[in-house]
Coordinates of C-alpha atoms and ligand atoms in Angstrom, one line a residue:
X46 CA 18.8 -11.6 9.3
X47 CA 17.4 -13.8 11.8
X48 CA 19.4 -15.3 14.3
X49 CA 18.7 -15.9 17.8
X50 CA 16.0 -18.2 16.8
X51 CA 16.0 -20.1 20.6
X52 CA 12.9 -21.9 18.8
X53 CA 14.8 -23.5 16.1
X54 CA 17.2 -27.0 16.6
X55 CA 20.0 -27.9 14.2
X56 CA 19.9 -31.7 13.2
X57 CA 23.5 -33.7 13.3
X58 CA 22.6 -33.8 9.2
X59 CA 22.8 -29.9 9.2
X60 CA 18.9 -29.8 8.9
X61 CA 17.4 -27.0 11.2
X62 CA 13.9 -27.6 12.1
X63 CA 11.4 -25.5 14.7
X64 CA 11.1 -27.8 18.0
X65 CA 7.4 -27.7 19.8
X66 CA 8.1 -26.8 23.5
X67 CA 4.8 -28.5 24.6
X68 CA 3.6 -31.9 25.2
X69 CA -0.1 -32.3 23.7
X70 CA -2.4 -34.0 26.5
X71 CA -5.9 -33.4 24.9
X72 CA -6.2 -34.5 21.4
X73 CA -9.4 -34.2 18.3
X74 CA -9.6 -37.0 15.8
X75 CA -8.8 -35.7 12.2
X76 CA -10.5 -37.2 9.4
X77 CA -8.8 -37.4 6.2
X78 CA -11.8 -38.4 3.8
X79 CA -11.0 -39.4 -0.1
X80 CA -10.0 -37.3 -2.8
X81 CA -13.5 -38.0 -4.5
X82 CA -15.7 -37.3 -1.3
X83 CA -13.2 -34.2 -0.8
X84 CA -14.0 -33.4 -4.6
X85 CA -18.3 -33.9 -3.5
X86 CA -17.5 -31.3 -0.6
X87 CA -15.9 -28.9 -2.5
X88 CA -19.2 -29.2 -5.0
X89 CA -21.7 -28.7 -1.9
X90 CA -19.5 -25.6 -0.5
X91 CA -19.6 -23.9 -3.4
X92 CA -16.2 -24.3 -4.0
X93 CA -15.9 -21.5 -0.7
X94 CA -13.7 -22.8 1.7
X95 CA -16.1 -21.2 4.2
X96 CA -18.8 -23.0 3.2
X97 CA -17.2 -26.6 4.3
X98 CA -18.3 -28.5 7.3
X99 CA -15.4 -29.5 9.2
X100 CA -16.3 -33.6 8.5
X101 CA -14.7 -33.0 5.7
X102 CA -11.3 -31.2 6.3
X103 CA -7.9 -32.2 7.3
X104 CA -6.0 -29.9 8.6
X105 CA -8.1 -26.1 9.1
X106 CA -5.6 -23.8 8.2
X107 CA -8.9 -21.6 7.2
X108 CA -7.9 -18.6 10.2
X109 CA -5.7 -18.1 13.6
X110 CA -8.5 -16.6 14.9
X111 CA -10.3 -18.9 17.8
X112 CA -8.3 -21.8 16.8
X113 CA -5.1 -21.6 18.4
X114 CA -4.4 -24.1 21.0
X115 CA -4.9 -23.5 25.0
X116 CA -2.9 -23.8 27.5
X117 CA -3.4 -26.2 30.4
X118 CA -2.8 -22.8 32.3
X119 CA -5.4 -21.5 30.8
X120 CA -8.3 -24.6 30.9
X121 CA -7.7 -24.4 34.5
X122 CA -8.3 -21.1 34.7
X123 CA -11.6 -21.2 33.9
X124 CA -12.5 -23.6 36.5
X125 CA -12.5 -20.4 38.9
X126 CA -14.5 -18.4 37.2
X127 CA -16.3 -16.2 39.5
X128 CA -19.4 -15.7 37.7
X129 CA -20.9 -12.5 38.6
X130 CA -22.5 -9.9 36.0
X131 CA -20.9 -6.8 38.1
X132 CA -17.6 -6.7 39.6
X133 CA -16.0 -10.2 39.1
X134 CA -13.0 -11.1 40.6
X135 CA -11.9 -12.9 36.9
X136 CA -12.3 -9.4 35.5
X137 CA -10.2 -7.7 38.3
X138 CA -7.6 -10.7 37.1
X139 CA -8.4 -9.5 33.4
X140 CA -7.7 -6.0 34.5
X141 CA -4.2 -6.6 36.2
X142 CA -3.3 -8.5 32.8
X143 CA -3.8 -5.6 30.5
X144 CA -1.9 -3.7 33.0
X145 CA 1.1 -5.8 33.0
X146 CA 0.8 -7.1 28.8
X147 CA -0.5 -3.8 27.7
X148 CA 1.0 -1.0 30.4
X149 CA -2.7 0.4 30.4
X150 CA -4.1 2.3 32.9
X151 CA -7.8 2.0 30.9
X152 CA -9.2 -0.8 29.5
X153 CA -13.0 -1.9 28.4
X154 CA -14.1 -5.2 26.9
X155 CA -15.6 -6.4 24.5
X156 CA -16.9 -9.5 22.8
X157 CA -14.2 -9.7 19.3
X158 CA -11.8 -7.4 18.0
X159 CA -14.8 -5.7 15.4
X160 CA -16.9 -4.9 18.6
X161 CA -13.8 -3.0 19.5
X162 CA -13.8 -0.9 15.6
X163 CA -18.0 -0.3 16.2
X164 CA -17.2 1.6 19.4
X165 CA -13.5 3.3 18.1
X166 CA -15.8 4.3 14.7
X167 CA -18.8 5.3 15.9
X168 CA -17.1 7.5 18.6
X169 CA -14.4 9.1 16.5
X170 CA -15.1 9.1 12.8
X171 CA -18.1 11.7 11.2
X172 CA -18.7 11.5 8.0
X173 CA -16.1 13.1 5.5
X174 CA -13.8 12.3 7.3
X175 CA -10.5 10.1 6.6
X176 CA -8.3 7.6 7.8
X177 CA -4.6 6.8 6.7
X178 CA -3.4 3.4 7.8
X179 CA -0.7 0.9 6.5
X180 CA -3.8 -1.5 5.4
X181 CA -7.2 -2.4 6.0
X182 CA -8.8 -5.1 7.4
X183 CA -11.9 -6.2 6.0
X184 CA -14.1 -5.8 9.3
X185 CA -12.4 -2.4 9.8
X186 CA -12.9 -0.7 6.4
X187 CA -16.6 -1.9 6.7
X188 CA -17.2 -0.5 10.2
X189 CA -15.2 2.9 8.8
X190 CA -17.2 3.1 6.2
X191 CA -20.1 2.2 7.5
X192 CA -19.5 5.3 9.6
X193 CA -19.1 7.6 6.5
X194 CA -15.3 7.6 6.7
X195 CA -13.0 6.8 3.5
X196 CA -9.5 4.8 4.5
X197 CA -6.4 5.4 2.5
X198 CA -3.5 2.8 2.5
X199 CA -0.5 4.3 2.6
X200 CA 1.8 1.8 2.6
X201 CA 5.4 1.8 1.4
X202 CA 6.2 0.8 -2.1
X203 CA 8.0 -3.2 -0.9
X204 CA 4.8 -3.9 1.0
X205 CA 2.8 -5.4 -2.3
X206 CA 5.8 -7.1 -3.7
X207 CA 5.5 -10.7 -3.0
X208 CA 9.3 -11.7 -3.0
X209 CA 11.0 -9.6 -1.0
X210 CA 13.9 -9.1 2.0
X211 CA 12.3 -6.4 3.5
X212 CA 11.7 -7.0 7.4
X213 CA 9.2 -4.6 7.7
X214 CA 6.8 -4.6 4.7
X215 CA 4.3 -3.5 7.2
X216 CA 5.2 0.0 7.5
X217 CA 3.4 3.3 6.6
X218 CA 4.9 5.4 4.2
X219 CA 5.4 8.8 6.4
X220 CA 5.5 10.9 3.0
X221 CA 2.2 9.5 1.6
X222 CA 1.2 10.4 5.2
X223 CA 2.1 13.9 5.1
X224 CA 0.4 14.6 1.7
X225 CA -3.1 13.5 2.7
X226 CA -3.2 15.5 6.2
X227 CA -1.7 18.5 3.8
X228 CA -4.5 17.4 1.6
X229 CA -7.9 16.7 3.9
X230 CA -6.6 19.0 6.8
X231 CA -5.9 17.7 10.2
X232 CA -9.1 18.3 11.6
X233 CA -10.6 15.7 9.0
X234 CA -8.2 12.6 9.8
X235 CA -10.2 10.9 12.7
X236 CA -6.7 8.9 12.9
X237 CA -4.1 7.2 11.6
X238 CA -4.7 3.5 12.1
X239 CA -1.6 1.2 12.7
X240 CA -2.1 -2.9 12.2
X241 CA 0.4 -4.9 13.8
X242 CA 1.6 -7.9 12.2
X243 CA -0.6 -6.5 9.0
X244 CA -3.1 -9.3 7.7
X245 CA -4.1 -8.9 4.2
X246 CA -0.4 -8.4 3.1
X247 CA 0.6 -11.7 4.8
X248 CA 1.1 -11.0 8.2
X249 CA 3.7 -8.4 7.5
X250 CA 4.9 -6.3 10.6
X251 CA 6.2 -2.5 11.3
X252 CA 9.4 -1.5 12.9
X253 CA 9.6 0.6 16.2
X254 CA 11.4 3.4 14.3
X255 CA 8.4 3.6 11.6
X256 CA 6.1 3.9 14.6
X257 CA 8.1 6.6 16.1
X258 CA 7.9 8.5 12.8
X259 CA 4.3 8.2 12.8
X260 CA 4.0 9.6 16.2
X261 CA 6.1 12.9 15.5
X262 CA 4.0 13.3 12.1
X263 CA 0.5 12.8 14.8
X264 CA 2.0 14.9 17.3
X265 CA 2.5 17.6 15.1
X266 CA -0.8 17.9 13.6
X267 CA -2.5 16.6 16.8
X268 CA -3.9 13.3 15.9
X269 CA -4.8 10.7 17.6
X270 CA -3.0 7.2 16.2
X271 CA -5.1 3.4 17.0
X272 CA -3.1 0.4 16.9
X273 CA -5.5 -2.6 15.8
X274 CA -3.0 -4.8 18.4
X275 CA -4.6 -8.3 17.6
X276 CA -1.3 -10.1 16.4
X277 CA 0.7 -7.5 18.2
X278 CA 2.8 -10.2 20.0
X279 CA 4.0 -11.5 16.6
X280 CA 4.9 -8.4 15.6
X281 CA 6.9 -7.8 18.7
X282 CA 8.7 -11.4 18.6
X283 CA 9.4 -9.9 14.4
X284 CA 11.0 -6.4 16.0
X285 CA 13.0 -8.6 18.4
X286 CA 14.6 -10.6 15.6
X287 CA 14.8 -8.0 12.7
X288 CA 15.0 -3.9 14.6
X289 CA 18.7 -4.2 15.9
X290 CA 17.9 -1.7 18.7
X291 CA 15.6 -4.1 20.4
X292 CA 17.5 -7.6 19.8
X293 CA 18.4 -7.9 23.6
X294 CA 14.8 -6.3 25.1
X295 CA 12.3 -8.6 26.3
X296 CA 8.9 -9.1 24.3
X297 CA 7.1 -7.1 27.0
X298 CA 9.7 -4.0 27.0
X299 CA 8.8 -3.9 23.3
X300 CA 4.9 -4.3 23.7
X301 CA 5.1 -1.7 26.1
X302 CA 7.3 0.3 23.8
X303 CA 4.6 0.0 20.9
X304 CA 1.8 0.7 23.3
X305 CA 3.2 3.6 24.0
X306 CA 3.4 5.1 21.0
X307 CA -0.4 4.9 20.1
X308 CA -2.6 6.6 21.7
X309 CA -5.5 3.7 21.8
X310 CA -5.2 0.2 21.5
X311 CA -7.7 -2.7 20.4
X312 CA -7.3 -6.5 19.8
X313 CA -9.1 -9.5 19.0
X314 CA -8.4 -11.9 22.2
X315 CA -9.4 -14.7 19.7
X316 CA -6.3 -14.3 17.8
X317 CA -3.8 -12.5 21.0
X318 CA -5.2 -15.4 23.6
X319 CA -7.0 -17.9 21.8
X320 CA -10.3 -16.7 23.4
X321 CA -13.7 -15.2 22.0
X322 CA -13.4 -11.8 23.5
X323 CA -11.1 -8.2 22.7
X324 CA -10.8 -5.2 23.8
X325 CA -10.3 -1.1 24.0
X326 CA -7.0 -0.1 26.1
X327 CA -5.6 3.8 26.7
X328 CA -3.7 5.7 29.0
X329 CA -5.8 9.1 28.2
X330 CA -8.9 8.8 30.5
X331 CA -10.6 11.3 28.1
X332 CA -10.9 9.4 25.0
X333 CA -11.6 6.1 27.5
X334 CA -14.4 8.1 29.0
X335 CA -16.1 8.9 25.1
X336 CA -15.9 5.1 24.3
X337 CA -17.1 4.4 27.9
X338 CA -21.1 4.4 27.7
X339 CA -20.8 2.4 24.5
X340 CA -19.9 -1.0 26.3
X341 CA -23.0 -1.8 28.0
X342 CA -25.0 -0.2 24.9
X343 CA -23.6 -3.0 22.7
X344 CA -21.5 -5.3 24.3
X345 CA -22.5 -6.0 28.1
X346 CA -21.7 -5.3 31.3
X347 CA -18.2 -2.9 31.8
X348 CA -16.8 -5.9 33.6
X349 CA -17.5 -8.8 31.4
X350 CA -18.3 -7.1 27.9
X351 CA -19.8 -9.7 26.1
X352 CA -17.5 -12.4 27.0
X353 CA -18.7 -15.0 29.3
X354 CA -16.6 -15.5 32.7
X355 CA -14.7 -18.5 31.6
X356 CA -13.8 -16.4 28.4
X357 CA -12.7 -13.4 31.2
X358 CA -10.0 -16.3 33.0
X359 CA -8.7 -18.1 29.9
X360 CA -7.8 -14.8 28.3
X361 CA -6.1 -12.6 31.6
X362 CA -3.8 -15.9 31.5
X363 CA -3.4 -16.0 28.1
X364 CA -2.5 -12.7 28.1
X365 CA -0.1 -13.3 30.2
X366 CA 1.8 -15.9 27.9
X367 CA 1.9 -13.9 25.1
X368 CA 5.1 -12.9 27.1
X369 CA 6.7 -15.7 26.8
X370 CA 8.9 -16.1 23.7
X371 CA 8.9 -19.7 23.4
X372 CA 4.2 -19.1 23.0
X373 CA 4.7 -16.6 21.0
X374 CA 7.8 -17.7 18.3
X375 CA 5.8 -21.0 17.3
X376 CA 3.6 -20.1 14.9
X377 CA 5.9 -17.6 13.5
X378 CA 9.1 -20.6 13.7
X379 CA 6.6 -23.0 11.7
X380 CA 5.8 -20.2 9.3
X381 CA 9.2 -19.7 8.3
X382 CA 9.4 -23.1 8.2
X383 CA 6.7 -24.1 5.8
X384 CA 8.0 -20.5 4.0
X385 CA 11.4 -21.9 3.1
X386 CA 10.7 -25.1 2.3
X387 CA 8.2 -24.0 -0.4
X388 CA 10.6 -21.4 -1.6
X389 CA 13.2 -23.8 -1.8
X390 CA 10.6 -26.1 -3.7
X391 CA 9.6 -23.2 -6.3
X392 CA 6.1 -22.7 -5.2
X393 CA 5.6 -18.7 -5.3
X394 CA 4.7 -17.8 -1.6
X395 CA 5.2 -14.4 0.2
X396 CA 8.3 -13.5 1.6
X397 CA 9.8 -12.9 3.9
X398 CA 7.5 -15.3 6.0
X399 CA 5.4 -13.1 8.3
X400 CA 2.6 -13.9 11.6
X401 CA -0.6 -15.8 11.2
X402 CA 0.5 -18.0 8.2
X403 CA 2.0 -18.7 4.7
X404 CA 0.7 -16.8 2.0
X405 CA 0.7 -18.4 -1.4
X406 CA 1.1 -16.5 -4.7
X407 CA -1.6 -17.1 -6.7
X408 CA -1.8 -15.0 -9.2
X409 CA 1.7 -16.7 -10.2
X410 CA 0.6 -20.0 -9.1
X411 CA -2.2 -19.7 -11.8
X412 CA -0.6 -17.6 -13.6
X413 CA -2.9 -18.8 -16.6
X414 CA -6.3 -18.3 -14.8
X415 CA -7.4 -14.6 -15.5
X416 CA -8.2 -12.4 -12.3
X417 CA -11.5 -12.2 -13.4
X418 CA -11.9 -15.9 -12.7
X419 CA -10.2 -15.7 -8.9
X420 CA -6.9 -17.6 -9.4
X421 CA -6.7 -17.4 -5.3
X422 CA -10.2 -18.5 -5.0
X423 CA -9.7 -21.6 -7.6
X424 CA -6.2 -22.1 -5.6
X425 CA -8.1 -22.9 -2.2
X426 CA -10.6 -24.8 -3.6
X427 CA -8.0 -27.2 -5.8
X428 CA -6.1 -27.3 -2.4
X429 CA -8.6 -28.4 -0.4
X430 CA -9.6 -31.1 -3.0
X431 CA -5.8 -32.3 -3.6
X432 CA -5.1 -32.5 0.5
X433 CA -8.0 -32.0 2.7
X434 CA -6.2 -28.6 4.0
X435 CA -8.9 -25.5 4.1
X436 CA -7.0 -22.3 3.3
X437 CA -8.7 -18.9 3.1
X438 CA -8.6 -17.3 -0.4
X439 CA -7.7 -13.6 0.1
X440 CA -7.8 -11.8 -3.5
X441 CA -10.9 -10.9 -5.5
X442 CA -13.1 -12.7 -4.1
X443 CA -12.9 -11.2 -0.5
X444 CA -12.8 -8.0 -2.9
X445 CA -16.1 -6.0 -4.0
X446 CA -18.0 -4.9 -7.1
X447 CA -18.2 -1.0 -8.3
X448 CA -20.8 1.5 -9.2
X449 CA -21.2 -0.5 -12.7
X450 CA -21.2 -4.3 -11.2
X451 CA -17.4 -5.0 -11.8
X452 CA -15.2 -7.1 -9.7
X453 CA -12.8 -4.4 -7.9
X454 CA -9.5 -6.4 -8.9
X455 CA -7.4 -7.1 -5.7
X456 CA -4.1 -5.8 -5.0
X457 CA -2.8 -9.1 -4.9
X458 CA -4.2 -12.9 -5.0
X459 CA -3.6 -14.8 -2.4
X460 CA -4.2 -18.2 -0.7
X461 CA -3.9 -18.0 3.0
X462 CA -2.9 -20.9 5.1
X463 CA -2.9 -20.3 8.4
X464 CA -0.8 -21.6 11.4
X465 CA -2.9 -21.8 14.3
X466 CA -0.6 -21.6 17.4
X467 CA 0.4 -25.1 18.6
X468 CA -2.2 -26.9 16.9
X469 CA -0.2 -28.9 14.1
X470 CA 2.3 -30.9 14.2
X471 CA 5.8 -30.8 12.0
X472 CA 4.4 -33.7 10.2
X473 CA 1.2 -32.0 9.5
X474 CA 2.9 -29.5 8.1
X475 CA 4.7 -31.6 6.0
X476 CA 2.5 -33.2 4.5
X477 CA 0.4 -29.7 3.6
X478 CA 4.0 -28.6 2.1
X479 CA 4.3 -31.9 0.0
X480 CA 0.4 -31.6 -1.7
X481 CA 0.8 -27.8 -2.1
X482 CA 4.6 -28.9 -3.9
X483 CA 2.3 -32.0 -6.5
X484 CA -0.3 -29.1 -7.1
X485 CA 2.5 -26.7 -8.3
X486 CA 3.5 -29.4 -10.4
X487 CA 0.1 -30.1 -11.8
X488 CA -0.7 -26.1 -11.6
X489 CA -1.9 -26.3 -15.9
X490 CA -4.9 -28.7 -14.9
X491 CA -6.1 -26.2 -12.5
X492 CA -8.9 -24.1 -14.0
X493 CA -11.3 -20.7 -12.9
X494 CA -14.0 -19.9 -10.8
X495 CA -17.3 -17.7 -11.6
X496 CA -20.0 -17.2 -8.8
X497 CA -23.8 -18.7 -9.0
X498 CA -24.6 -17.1 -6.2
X499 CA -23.1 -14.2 -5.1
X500 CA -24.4 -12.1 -1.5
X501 CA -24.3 -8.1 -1.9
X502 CA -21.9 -8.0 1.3
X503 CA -18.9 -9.8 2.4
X504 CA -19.6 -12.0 -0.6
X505 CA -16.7 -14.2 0.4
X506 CA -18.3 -15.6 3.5
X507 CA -21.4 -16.8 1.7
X508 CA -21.0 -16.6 -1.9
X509 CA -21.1 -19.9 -3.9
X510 CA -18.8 -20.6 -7.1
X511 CA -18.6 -22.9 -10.0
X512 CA -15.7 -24.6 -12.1
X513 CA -15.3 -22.6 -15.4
X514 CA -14.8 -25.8 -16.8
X515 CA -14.6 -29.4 -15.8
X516 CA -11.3 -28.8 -14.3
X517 CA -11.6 -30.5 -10.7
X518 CA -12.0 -34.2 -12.3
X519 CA -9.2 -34.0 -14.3
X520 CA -7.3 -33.2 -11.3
X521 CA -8.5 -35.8 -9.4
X522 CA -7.7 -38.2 -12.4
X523 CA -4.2 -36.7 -12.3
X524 CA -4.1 -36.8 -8.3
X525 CA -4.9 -41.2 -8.6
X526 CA -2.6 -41.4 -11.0
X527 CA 0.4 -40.4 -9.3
X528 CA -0.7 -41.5 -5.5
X529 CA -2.7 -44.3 -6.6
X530 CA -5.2 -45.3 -3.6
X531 CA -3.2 -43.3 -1.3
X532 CA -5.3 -40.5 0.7
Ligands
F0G264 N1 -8.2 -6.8 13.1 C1 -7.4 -7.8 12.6 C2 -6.0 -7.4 12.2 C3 -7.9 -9.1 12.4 O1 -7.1 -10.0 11.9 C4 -9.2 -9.4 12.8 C5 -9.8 -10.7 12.6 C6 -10.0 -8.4 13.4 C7 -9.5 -7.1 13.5 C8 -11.4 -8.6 13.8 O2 -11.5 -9.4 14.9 O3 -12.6 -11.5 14.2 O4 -12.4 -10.9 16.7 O5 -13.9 -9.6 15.2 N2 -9.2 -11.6 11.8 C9 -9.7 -13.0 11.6 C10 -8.9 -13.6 10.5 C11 -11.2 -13.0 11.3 O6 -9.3 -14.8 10.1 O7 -7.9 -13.1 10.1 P1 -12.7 -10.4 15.3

């Protein structure tokens, strides 16, 4: 299915392996502590990834967002910053990037991508009424809902199966589509929300032809569609490798392409250019004009939007080389990469391998450790302590309680381990594949989680968790066993 991969080398031995095209000039220390101090951290944090201080982790595979390396381009950059609270020349550079990435005539900034769903929410969703989209986002379903809106995830029936061969599990299912404007009426859909490169089912993206589909269905029934665009160049590089019709078109033809078909686009610049920042882009100077006012309500200025100046440089350039395949395939190349290896290896992880990073199957991985005890939660936190590597549990925990105090059971469980774009090495990532490959082994020793302390909202920033039994030290028992003093 994927060919083309100008990312990718083939060894003499037959081995293909993704090649970094980049030199690193500026490096961070790592620390890579003990198992027993790792087991200590693990104990303070609550066993919540979250809640570790960074003293204490190997490699951060916790998010993308804010993390990916810069370019040199872009350090430099922010040397000419022309700070100026009106009319800055960096923002006029800002400007002319969105124009060329985005093929956007309107644009407004903002300070991170859920700045970007206060303003689209507030200013199109009343209460009552819905909105369809291929999945949520945890920011975005709060903001919706926070509104008085209800989502409904229509996606198609592949998108929750964790082995699959689908290339675009990230599609909306048009039929389920039609049934709820039949149902709710058009005038009640605020609009149908499109993620690119869709998160919480492992980076997963859409094709070009399910977009077009959407678009007939909104033109129809005059609706407006949003496309959350913040790993939109991921999904683009996917479309180029797995939509036939677009093998041979450069990213940019095919971000303009998707663009096009929505009627408003927002991102998070810390995940699109590695910079705090976002914003709100349209060709319909009507619906700009009802977002308009908004900016300096919440956000700042209209030409710097909550983003310092420096922010304003690095992310026009940035921008800019999301354009460039060889930017934009690497943390999708090492992906696959880490993807097959695993597979090969037997450890359940998501396929096929999507943006942002590997998604482990934890509900098979723990396949022992009821729901109601957070296999994906207990998966990160035996992880970390195994390897030093921070993943993000995605599952339960991130989930809610109902009406009655019950844990709403996730769709799936899963342990996120994110590829932060040019930030590891091949090595790195070797070395998280090997640990993840022991703990698979050693999966029976691995035990659940139940909360101590649990905050009413977003519980799985905060909340703090405890070993159902005393499962971590036989672990580590296990873990010196095998590697003796090794790290
Ligand atoms: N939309 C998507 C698809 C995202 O992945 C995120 C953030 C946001 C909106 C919100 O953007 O953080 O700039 O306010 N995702 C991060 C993550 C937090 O770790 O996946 P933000």
């Amino acid at each position: 299915m994927e060919q083309n991969q100008s990312y990718n080398v083939k060894f003499f031995s037959g081995e293909e392996i993704p090649l970094e095209l980049h030199k690193v000039r500026i490096v961070q220390k790592l620390n890579l502590i003990p198992i027993e101090e790792r087991l200590k951290a693990a104990v303070e944090g609550g066993f919540n990834t979250f809640l570790l201080t960074t003293k204490t982790v190997y490699l951060d595979m916790l998010t993308d967002s804010g993390t990916n390396a810069m370019s040199d381009n872009q350090v430099a950059s922010m040397l000419r910053a022309d700070d100026a609270y009106a009319g800055s020349q960096s923002y006029a550079r800002l400007e002319e990037a969105i124009k060329e990435v985005f093929n956007c005539k309107y644009y407004l900034p903002v300070h991170q991508g859920r700045a970007a769903e206060n303003i689209i929410s507030k200013v199109f969703i009343k209460p009552g009424d819905v909105v369809p989209m291929n999945y949520h986002f945890t920011t975005t379903k709060a903001h919706i809902e926070l509104n008085g809106g209800t989502i409904f995830e229509i996606y198609t029936d592949e998108a929750l199966k964790v082995k699959s061969q689908h290339p675009f599990k990230g599609n909306l299912d048009i039929a389920k589509l039609n049934d709820i404007i039949k149902k709710y009426g058009a005038s009640r859909v605020a609009y149908i929300r499109l993620e690119a490169s869709t998160n919480l089912i492992g980076g997963q993206p859409f094709s070009i032809a399910n977009m077009r589909e959407v678009r007939k269905v909104a033109n129809e029934h005059g609706i407006i569609i949003v496309l959350d665009a913040s790993l939109i160049g991921e999904n683009a590089y996917f479309i180029k490798q797995r939509e036939a019709e677009f093998k041979n078109k450069s990213i940019k033809e095919i971000l303009h392409e998707m663009i096009g078909l929505a009627d408003l686009t927002y991102f998070s610049s810390r995940k699109v250019s590695s910079t705090r920042g976002g914003g709100i882009c349209t060709n319909n100077l009507q619906l700009h004009n009802r977002m308009r006012d908004l900016i300096p309500l919440f956000e700042g200025f209209y030409t710097y939007g909550g983003m310092s100046i420096r922010e304003v440089e690095a992310m026009a350039v940035g921008l800019a080389e999301t354009l460039d395949d060889t930017v934009i395939s690497q943390s999708p190349s090492f992906i696959r990469f880490m993807v097959n290896e695993l597979d090969k290896l037997g450890v359940p992880v998501v396929t096929p391998a999507g943006g942002l990073g590997v998604h482990i199957d934890a509900g098979t991985f723990l396949s022992h450790v009821p729901q109601s005890q957070y296999p994906a939660g207990a998966l990160a936190a035996a992880f970390f302590i195994v390897s030093g590597v921070r993943g993000m549990e995605r599952g339960t925990i991130s989930s809610v309680r109902d009406a009655n105090g019950n844990d709403v059971l996730a769709d799936i469980e899963l342990l996120r381990l994110a590829m932060p774009r040019r930030v590891f090495t091949l090595s790195q990532v070797k070395y998280a594949i090997d640990r993840l490959h022991w703990l698979y082994r050693n999966r029976e020793l691995v035990g659940g989680l139940k909360f101590y302390e649990e905050p009413p909202v977003l519980r799985f920033f905060g909340g703090k968790l405890e070993p159902t039994s005393p499962w971590p030290e036989k672990l580590v028992a296990k873990f010196r066993a095998d590697f003796g003093d090794s790290l």
